[in-house]
Amino acid sequence: MTDLKKYTVAASGKMRQVAYDKLNNAVNLLAWQQSGQVPQKQFDEWLSKADALYSAANIKIDENMLNKAPRLKVIAQAAVGYDNIDVAACTARGIAVGHTPGVLDDAVADLAYGLIIDSARHLVRGSRHVRSGRWGERKGLGLSCDLARKTLGIIGMGNIGSALIPRAKASKMKIIYHNRHQRTDDSKLGAEYVSFEILLEQADFIVITATLNPSTKGMFDSKAFKRMKKTASLINIARGAIVDSEALYNALVTGEIAYAALDVTDPEPLPGDHKLLTLDNITVTPHMASATVETRDAMALLTVNNILAGLEDLPLPAQVPDQWVDA
Ligand code: GLV
């Protein structure tokens, strides 16, 4: 086994302690374990000597950043999404890119399911109602709706979408989905493949679990909202920019759709005075779908394993699919 102590690894944000300990034992680690961002000047200096980068997904990894890091062999991001990384630029420089698929599916599907239930059953609105001292009035909150026999439409049927299916089935929902390609195992999964337009028209709850890429950016625009049922809810646990925030605001104000529950927003973080937050028919959580102790530890350890493999010129345990080479 190669002595990895000769390698320097820079981290762009705070790491879970288990990951810090494992990496610190193995390599020369430059990490910012304090709260807040590592100062840019400090980070640039680390990049100039880094053989690997532990990306906490809080930075843009583009040509400009890569030019500051001429020694990089591997970049491992502690997230499944990697839309902040110019993968083609990394590939051109021979830099392997890793991410964390698989280990967060249950946590993210749980939050998505929670937001479906919130959209239907007014959990957040009910809590606001009580906190504002209006329990006695009852008026204003209105009745909620059953999930049983409603249609859930999933946009993007990958690991997270698949993990959502049994949860929704527990509530007796019917499931349709739209994906770039129909899955060959969809009848086994218990979901019916439909076009984007049919999904918009038929779903009572739409959950976005797709990746952000040029074909999904702004996919939920004013045209899409007009096609949805007036009683429908939109749940986004993927990436904020898949939804046009201005169009969503208008759809919620005019009643084109009933409710939105967002764990991701555009912009992100969403400023406290953003107009979406003036609405009653929205729940916003701060991009926390994978934020459980167990899942964040698993993501951090997979990130460390990606780095160690990359430094040893071994295949990464989880390399981004864009870098897969057809055999
Ligand atoms: C979180 O959003 C992730 O991509 O893991």
Short mmCIF file of C-alpha atoms and ligand atoms in Angstrom, two decimals:
data_model
loop_
_atom_site.label_atom_id
_atom_site.label_comp_id
_atom_site.label_asym_id
_atom_site.label_seq_id
_atom_site.Cartn_x
_atom_site.Cartn_y
_atom_site.Cartn_z
CA MET A 1 0.00 0.00 0.00
CA THR A 2 1.29 3.42 -0.98
CA ASP A 3 2.33 5.80 1.81
CA LEU A 4 -0.28 8.46 1.34
CA LYS A 5 1.28 10.90 3.82
CA LYS A 6 3.18 12.44 0.93
CA TYR A 7 -0.15 13.64 -0.49
CA THR A 8 -1.87 16.86 0.49
CA VAL A 9 -5.65 17.02 0.66
CA ALA A 10 -7.51 20.34 0.93
CA ALA A 11 -11.08 20.56 2.24
CA SER A 12 -13.43 23.34 1.15
CA GLY A 13 -15.67 23.16 4.22
CA LYS A 14 -16.16 21.59 7.59
CA MET A 15 -15.96 17.78 7.56
CA ARG A 16 -17.73 15.25 9.80
CA GLN A 17 -15.36 14.25 12.60
CA VAL A 18 -15.19 10.58 11.47
CA ALA A 19 -14.06 11.70 8.04
CA TYR A 20 -11.61 14.21 9.44
CA ASP A 21 -10.02 11.59 11.71
CA LYS A 22 -9.71 8.97 8.96
CA LEU A 23 -8.27 11.39 6.40
CA ASN A 24 -6.00 13.14 8.88
CA ASN A 25 -4.47 9.77 9.80
CA ALA A 26 -3.82 8.88 6.20
CA VAL A 27 -2.66 12.08 4.44
CA ASN A 28 -1.41 15.61 4.99
CA LEU A 29 -4.81 17.25 5.55
CA LEU A 30 -5.55 20.95 5.23
CA ALA A 31 -9.07 21.44 6.57
CA TRP A 32 -11.09 24.28 8.01
CA GLN A 33 -12.92 22.70 10.96
CA GLN A 34 -14.18 26.04 12.30
CA SER A 35 -17.60 27.38 11.43
CA GLY A 36 -17.95 29.62 8.38
CA GLN A 37 -16.06 29.54 5.10
CA VAL A 38 -12.32 29.06 4.87
CA PRO A 39 -10.92 32.51 3.88
CA GLN A 40 -10.40 32.57 0.10
CA LYS A 41 -6.70 33.51 0.33
CA GLN A 42 -6.05 30.59 2.66
CA PHE A 43 -8.01 28.20 0.45
CA ASP A 44 -6.16 29.34 -2.69
CA GLU A 45 -2.85 28.64 -0.96
CA TRP A 46 -4.08 25.12 -0.01
CA LEU A 47 -5.24 24.52 -3.58
CA SER A 48 -1.80 25.36 -4.97
CA LYS A 49 -0.34 22.30 -3.22
CA ALA A 50 -3.37 19.95 -3.08
CA ASP A 51 -3.25 16.49 -4.66
CA ALA A 52 -6.91 15.96 -3.77
CA LEU A 53 -9.87 18.13 -2.90
CA TYR A 54 -12.61 17.24 -0.39
CA SER A 55 -15.46 19.36 -1.71
CA ALA A 56 -18.20 20.22 0.73
CA ALA A 57 -20.29 21.25 -2.33
CA ASN A 58 -20.07 24.89 -1.31
CA ILE A 59 -17.75 26.00 -4.11
CA LYS A 60 -17.84 26.31 -7.87
CA ILE A 61 -15.32 23.95 -9.41
CA ASP A 62 -14.60 25.47 -12.81
CA GLU A 63 -11.56 26.26 -15.01
CA ASN A 64 -10.79 29.24 -12.83
CA MET A 65 -10.58 27.14 -9.66
CA LEU A 66 -8.81 24.26 -11.40
CA ASN A 67 -6.10 26.67 -12.64
CA LYS A 68 -5.27 27.36 -9.00
CA ALA A 69 -4.83 23.63 -8.30
CA PRO A 70 -2.32 22.23 -10.81
CA ARG A 71 -1.53 19.05 -8.83
CA LEU A 72 -5.08 17.69 -8.38
CA LYS A 73 -5.58 13.97 -9.08
CA VAL A 74 -9.01 13.60 -7.51
CA ILE A 75 -11.96 15.70 -6.40
CA ALA A 76 -14.47 14.04 -4.08
CA GLN A 77 -17.68 15.85 -3.32
CA ALA A 78 -19.62 15.08 -0.15
CA ALA A 79 -22.96 15.15 -2.00
CA VAL A 80 -24.72 13.13 -4.66
CA GLY A 81 -25.40 16.19 -6.86
CA TYR A 82 -22.39 17.72 -8.57
CA ASP A 83 -23.86 20.45 -10.77
CA ASN A 84 -21.31 22.87 -9.23
CA ILE A 85 -18.49 20.92 -10.91
CA ASP A 86 -17.36 21.30 -14.51
CA VAL A 87 -16.81 17.56 -14.95
CA ALA A 88 -15.62 17.89 -18.58
CA ALA A 89 -12.88 20.30 -17.47
CA CYS A 90 -11.82 17.84 -14.76
CA THR A 91 -11.82 14.91 -17.21
CA ALA A 92 -9.70 16.91 -19.67
CA ARG A 93 -7.12 17.39 -16.91
CA GLY A 94 -7.23 13.72 -15.87
CA ILE A 95 -8.86 14.51 -12.53
CA ALA A 96 -11.22 11.81 -11.23
CA VAL A 97 -14.46 13.14 -9.72
CA GLY A 98 -16.35 11.30 -6.98
CA HIS A 99 -19.72 11.84 -5.29
CA THR A 100 -21.97 10.02 -2.80
CA PRO A 101 -24.80 8.08 -4.49
CA GLY A 102 -26.67 5.34 -2.63
CA VAL A 103 -25.93 6.29 0.96
CA LEU A 104 -28.50 9.09 1.26
CA ASP A 105 -31.52 7.64 -0.53
CA ASP A 106 -33.52 6.71 2.58
CA ALA A 107 -32.90 10.02 4.37
CA VAL A 108 -33.82 12.09 1.32
CA ALA A 109 -36.87 9.94 0.51
CA ASP A 110 -38.03 10.34 4.12
CA LEU A 111 -37.89 14.12 3.86
CA ALA A 112 -39.66 14.06 0.48
CA TYR A 113 -42.40 11.88 1.99
CA GLY A 114 -42.61 14.25 4.96
CA LEU A 115 -43.09 17.20 2.60
CA ILE A 116 -45.82 15.30 0.71
CA ILE A 117 -47.61 14.70 4.00
CA ASP A 118 -47.10 18.34 5.00
CA SER A 119 -48.54 19.54 1.68
CA ALA A 120 -51.61 17.32 2.12
CA ARG A 121 -52.14 17.52 5.87
CA HIS A 122 -51.12 21.12 6.75
CA LEU A 123 -48.48 20.27 9.38
CA VAL A 124 -46.55 23.52 9.03
CA ARG A 125 -49.69 25.61 8.51
CA GLY A 126 -51.32 23.94 11.52
CA SER A 127 -48.31 24.70 13.69
CA ARG A 128 -48.27 28.35 12.50
CA HIS A 129 -52.00 28.57 13.27
CA VAL A 130 -51.53 27.38 16.86
CA ARG A 131 -48.42 29.52 17.47
CA SER A 132 -50.31 32.62 16.38
CA GLY A 133 -52.92 31.91 19.07
CA ARG A 134 -55.70 31.11 16.61
CA TRP A 135 -56.49 27.47 17.60
CA GLY A 136 -59.84 28.49 19.05
CA GLU A 137 -60.88 30.17 15.79
CA ARG A 138 -60.35 27.10 13.60
CA LYS A 139 -61.45 29.28 10.68
CA GLY A 140 -58.74 29.93 8.17
CA LEU A 141 -56.97 26.60 8.23
CA GLY A 142 -59.57 24.61 6.32
CA LEU A 143 -59.72 20.86 5.76
CA SER A 144 -56.78 18.94 4.37
CA CYS A 145 -56.92 15.95 1.99
CA ASP A 146 -56.24 12.21 2.05
CA LEU A 147 -53.15 10.78 0.38
CA ALA A 148 -54.92 7.45 -0.22
CA ARG A 149 -55.98 7.07 -3.85
CA LYS A 150 -54.18 10.29 -4.89
CA THR A 151 -51.58 10.27 -7.67
CA LEU A 152 -47.94 10.96 -6.95
CA GLY A 153 -45.85 12.09 -9.94
CA ILE A 154 -42.10 11.63 -9.59
CA ILE A 155 -39.77 13.58 -11.85
CA GLY A 156 -36.49 11.67 -12.21
CA MET A 157 -36.65 8.00 -11.25
CA GLY A 158 -33.20 7.26 -9.85
CA ASN A 159 -32.26 5.84 -6.45
CA ILE A 160 -34.11 8.53 -4.49
CA GLY A 161 -37.25 8.36 -6.61
CA SER A 162 -37.26 4.57 -6.22
CA ALA A 163 -36.84 4.87 -2.44
CA LEU A 164 -39.87 7.16 -2.33
CA ILE A 165 -42.17 4.58 -3.98
CA PRO A 166 -42.63 2.19 -1.00
CA ARG A 167 -43.20 5.17 1.31
CA ALA A 168 -45.93 6.56 -0.95
CA LYS A 169 -47.41 3.07 -1.38
CA ALA A 170 -47.71 2.84 2.40
CA SER A 171 -50.14 5.75 2.02
CA LYS A 172 -51.96 3.90 -0.79
CA MET A 173 -50.94 6.38 -3.47
CA LYS A 174 -50.85 5.62 -7.20
CA ILE A 175 -47.44 6.38 -8.70
CA ILE A 176 -46.53 7.74 -12.11
CA TYR A 177 -43.11 9.02 -13.14
CA HIS A 178 -41.22 10.79 -15.85
CA ASN A 179 -37.55 10.24 -16.62
CA ARG A 180 -35.19 10.78 -19.53
CA HIS A 181 -35.66 7.07 -20.28
CA GLN A 182 -38.34 4.63 -19.20
CA ARG A 183 -36.94 2.16 -16.66
CA THR A 184 -37.09 -1.51 -17.59
CA ASP A 185 -37.93 -2.45 -13.99
CA ASP A 186 -40.78 0.03 -13.52
CA SER A 187 -43.56 -2.55 -13.25
CA LYS A 188 -41.54 -4.23 -10.49
CA LEU A 189 -41.12 -0.85 -8.81
CA GLY A 190 -44.85 -0.24 -9.12
CA ALA A 191 -44.70 3.02 -11.06
CA GLU A 192 -46.13 3.87 -14.47
CA TYR A 193 -44.02 5.78 -17.01
CA VAL A 194 -45.76 8.83 -18.55
CA SER A 195 -44.75 11.90 -20.56
CA PHE A 196 -43.93 15.11 -18.68
CA GLU A 197 -47.19 16.69 -19.90
CA ILE A 198 -49.36 13.76 -18.73
CA LEU A 199 -47.60 13.77 -15.36
CA LEU A 200 -48.33 17.49 -14.95
CA GLU A 201 -51.99 16.94 -15.80
CA GLN A 202 -52.62 13.83 -13.69
CA ALA A 203 -50.53 14.20 -10.53
CA ASP A 204 -51.96 15.49 -7.26
CA PHE A 205 -48.47 15.70 -5.77
CA ILE A 206 -45.34 16.18 -7.86
CA VAL A 207 -41.94 15.43 -6.35
CA ILE A 208 -38.78 16.50 -8.16
CA THR A 209 -35.85 14.14 -7.59
CA ALA A 210 -34.06 14.78 -10.91
CA THR A 211 -30.52 16.07 -11.32
CA LEU A 212 -29.97 19.65 -12.43
CA ASN A 213 -28.69 19.73 -16.01
CA PRO A 214 -29.44 21.83 -19.12
CA SER A 215 -32.60 19.78 -19.85
CA THR A 216 -34.07 20.11 -16.33
CA LYS A 217 -33.06 23.74 -15.59
CA GLY A 218 -36.25 25.81 -15.41
CA MET A 219 -38.36 22.71 -16.30
CA PHE A 220 -41.10 23.98 -13.97
CA ASP A 221 -41.96 27.27 -15.68
CA SER A 222 -45.24 29.15 -16.08
CA LYS A 223 -46.33 26.78 -18.86
CA ALA A 224 -45.83 23.76 -16.60
CA PHE A 225 -47.74 25.35 -13.72
CA LYS A 226 -50.67 26.17 -16.01
CA ARG A 227 -50.87 22.49 -16.93
CA MET A 228 -50.95 21.27 -13.31
CA LYS A 229 -54.15 20.70 -11.33
CA LYS A 230 -55.26 23.69 -9.26
CA THR A 231 -55.35 21.36 -6.26
CA ALA A 232 -51.83 20.00 -6.87
CA SER A 233 -48.71 20.46 -4.74
CA LEU A 234 -45.11 20.72 -5.91
CA ILE A 235 -42.34 19.27 -3.76
CA ASN A 236 -38.68 19.88 -4.64
CA ILE A 237 -35.88 18.03 -2.87
CA ALA A 238 -33.46 18.06 -5.86
CA ARG A 239 -32.03 21.41 -6.98
CA GLY A 240 -33.68 24.83 -6.76
CA ALA A 241 -32.97 25.88 -10.34
CA ILE A 242 -35.20 23.12 -11.76
CA VAL A 243 -38.07 25.41 -10.72
CA ASP A 244 -38.44 28.97 -12.01
CA SER A 245 -38.99 30.77 -8.69
CA GLU A 246 -40.80 33.75 -10.24
CA ALA A 247 -43.21 31.45 -12.10
CA LEU A 248 -43.77 29.44 -8.90
CA TYR A 249 -44.55 32.59 -6.95
CA ASN A 250 -47.13 33.62 -9.56
CA ALA A 251 -48.66 30.11 -9.65
CA LEU A 252 -49.06 30.10 -5.86
CA VAL A 253 -50.47 33.64 -5.72
CA THR A 254 -52.98 33.12 -8.51
CA GLY A 255 -54.03 29.65 -7.31
CA GLU A 256 -52.75 27.86 -10.42
CA ILE A 257 -51.39 25.30 -7.96
CA ALA A 258 -52.31 24.79 -4.31
CA TYR A 259 -49.05 24.37 -2.41
CA ALA A 260 -45.28 24.11 -2.66
CA ALA A 261 -42.87 22.43 -0.27
CA LEU A 262 -39.24 23.13 -1.06
CA ASP A 263 -36.07 21.80 0.50
CA VAL A 264 -34.04 23.50 -2.24
CA THR A 265 -34.54 26.96 -3.71
CA ASP A 266 -33.23 29.37 -6.30
CA PRO A 267 -31.50 31.43 -5.00
CA GLU A 268 -30.03 29.36 -2.23
CA PRO A 269 -29.88 30.17 0.59
CA LEU A 270 -33.24 31.89 0.22
CA PRO A 271 -33.05 35.34 1.89
CA GLY A 272 -35.45 35.70 4.84
CA ASP A 273 -37.24 38.57 3.07
CA HIS A 274 -37.75 36.69 -0.24
CA LYS A 275 -41.29 37.11 -1.58
CA LEU A 276 -41.90 33.34 -1.65
CA LEU A 277 -41.74 33.47 2.16
CA THR A 278 -44.57 36.01 2.30
CA LEU A 279 -46.98 33.30 1.08
CA ASP A 280 -49.10 31.07 3.29
CA ASN A 281 -49.21 28.17 0.85
CA ILE A 282 -45.55 27.23 1.02
CA THR A 283 -43.17 25.31 3.28
CA VAL A 284 -39.45 25.93 2.89
CA THR A 285 -36.74 23.90 4.64
CA PRO A 286 -33.02 24.74 4.41
CA HIS A 287 -31.64 22.02 2.05
CA MET A 288 -31.57 19.45 4.82
CA ALA A 289 -32.85 16.28 3.15
CA SER A 290 -29.63 14.33 3.79
CA ALA A 291 -28.87 16.08 7.07
CA THR A 292 -29.08 13.20 9.54
CA VAL A 293 -26.16 12.06 11.67
CA GLU A 294 -26.01 8.59 10.10
CA THR A 295 -26.37 9.75 6.52
CA ARG A 296 -23.92 12.66 6.75
CA ASP A 297 -21.34 10.35 8.35
CA ALA A 298 -21.85 7.81 5.55
CA MET A 299 -21.53 10.53 2.90
CA ALA A 300 -18.36 11.89 4.51
CA LEU A 301 -16.76 8.44 4.75
CA LEU A 302 -17.59 7.62 1.13
CA THR A 303 -15.99 10.95 0.20
CA VAL A 304 -12.84 10.00 2.09
CA ASN A 305 -12.78 6.58 0.41
CA ASN A 306 -13.11 8.25 -3.00
CA ILE A 307 -10.12 10.45 -2.16
CA LEU A 308 -7.94 7.60 -0.90
CA ALA A 309 -8.70 5.47 -3.98
CA GLY A 310 -8.00 8.41 -6.30
CA LEU A 311 -4.64 9.10 -4.66
CA GLU A 312 -3.69 5.46 -5.16
CA ASP A 313 -4.79 5.55 -8.81
CA LEU A 314 -7.50 2.99 -8.07
CA PRO A 315 -11.07 3.16 -9.40
CA LEU A 316 -13.17 5.41 -7.14
CA PRO A 317 -15.89 3.58 -5.16
CA ALA A 318 -18.33 6.19 -6.51
CA GLN A 319 -17.16 8.07 -9.60
CA VAL A 320 -19.61 10.44 -11.32
CA PRO A 321 -21.37 8.72 -14.25
CA ASP A 322 -20.23 11.44 -16.68
CA GLN A 323 -16.72 9.99 -16.39
CA TRP A 324 -17.70 6.37 -16.98
CA VAL A 325 -16.11 4.93 -20.06
CA ASP A 326 -18.10 2.36 -22.06
CA ALA A 327 -16.29 -0.97 -22.04
C1 GLV B 1 -27.55 17.17 -1.64
O1 GLV B 1 -28.25 18.01 -2.12
C2 GLV B 1 -26.75 16.28 -2.42
O2 GLV B 1 -26.62 16.49 -3.63
O3 GLV B 1 -26.22 15.32 -1.83
#
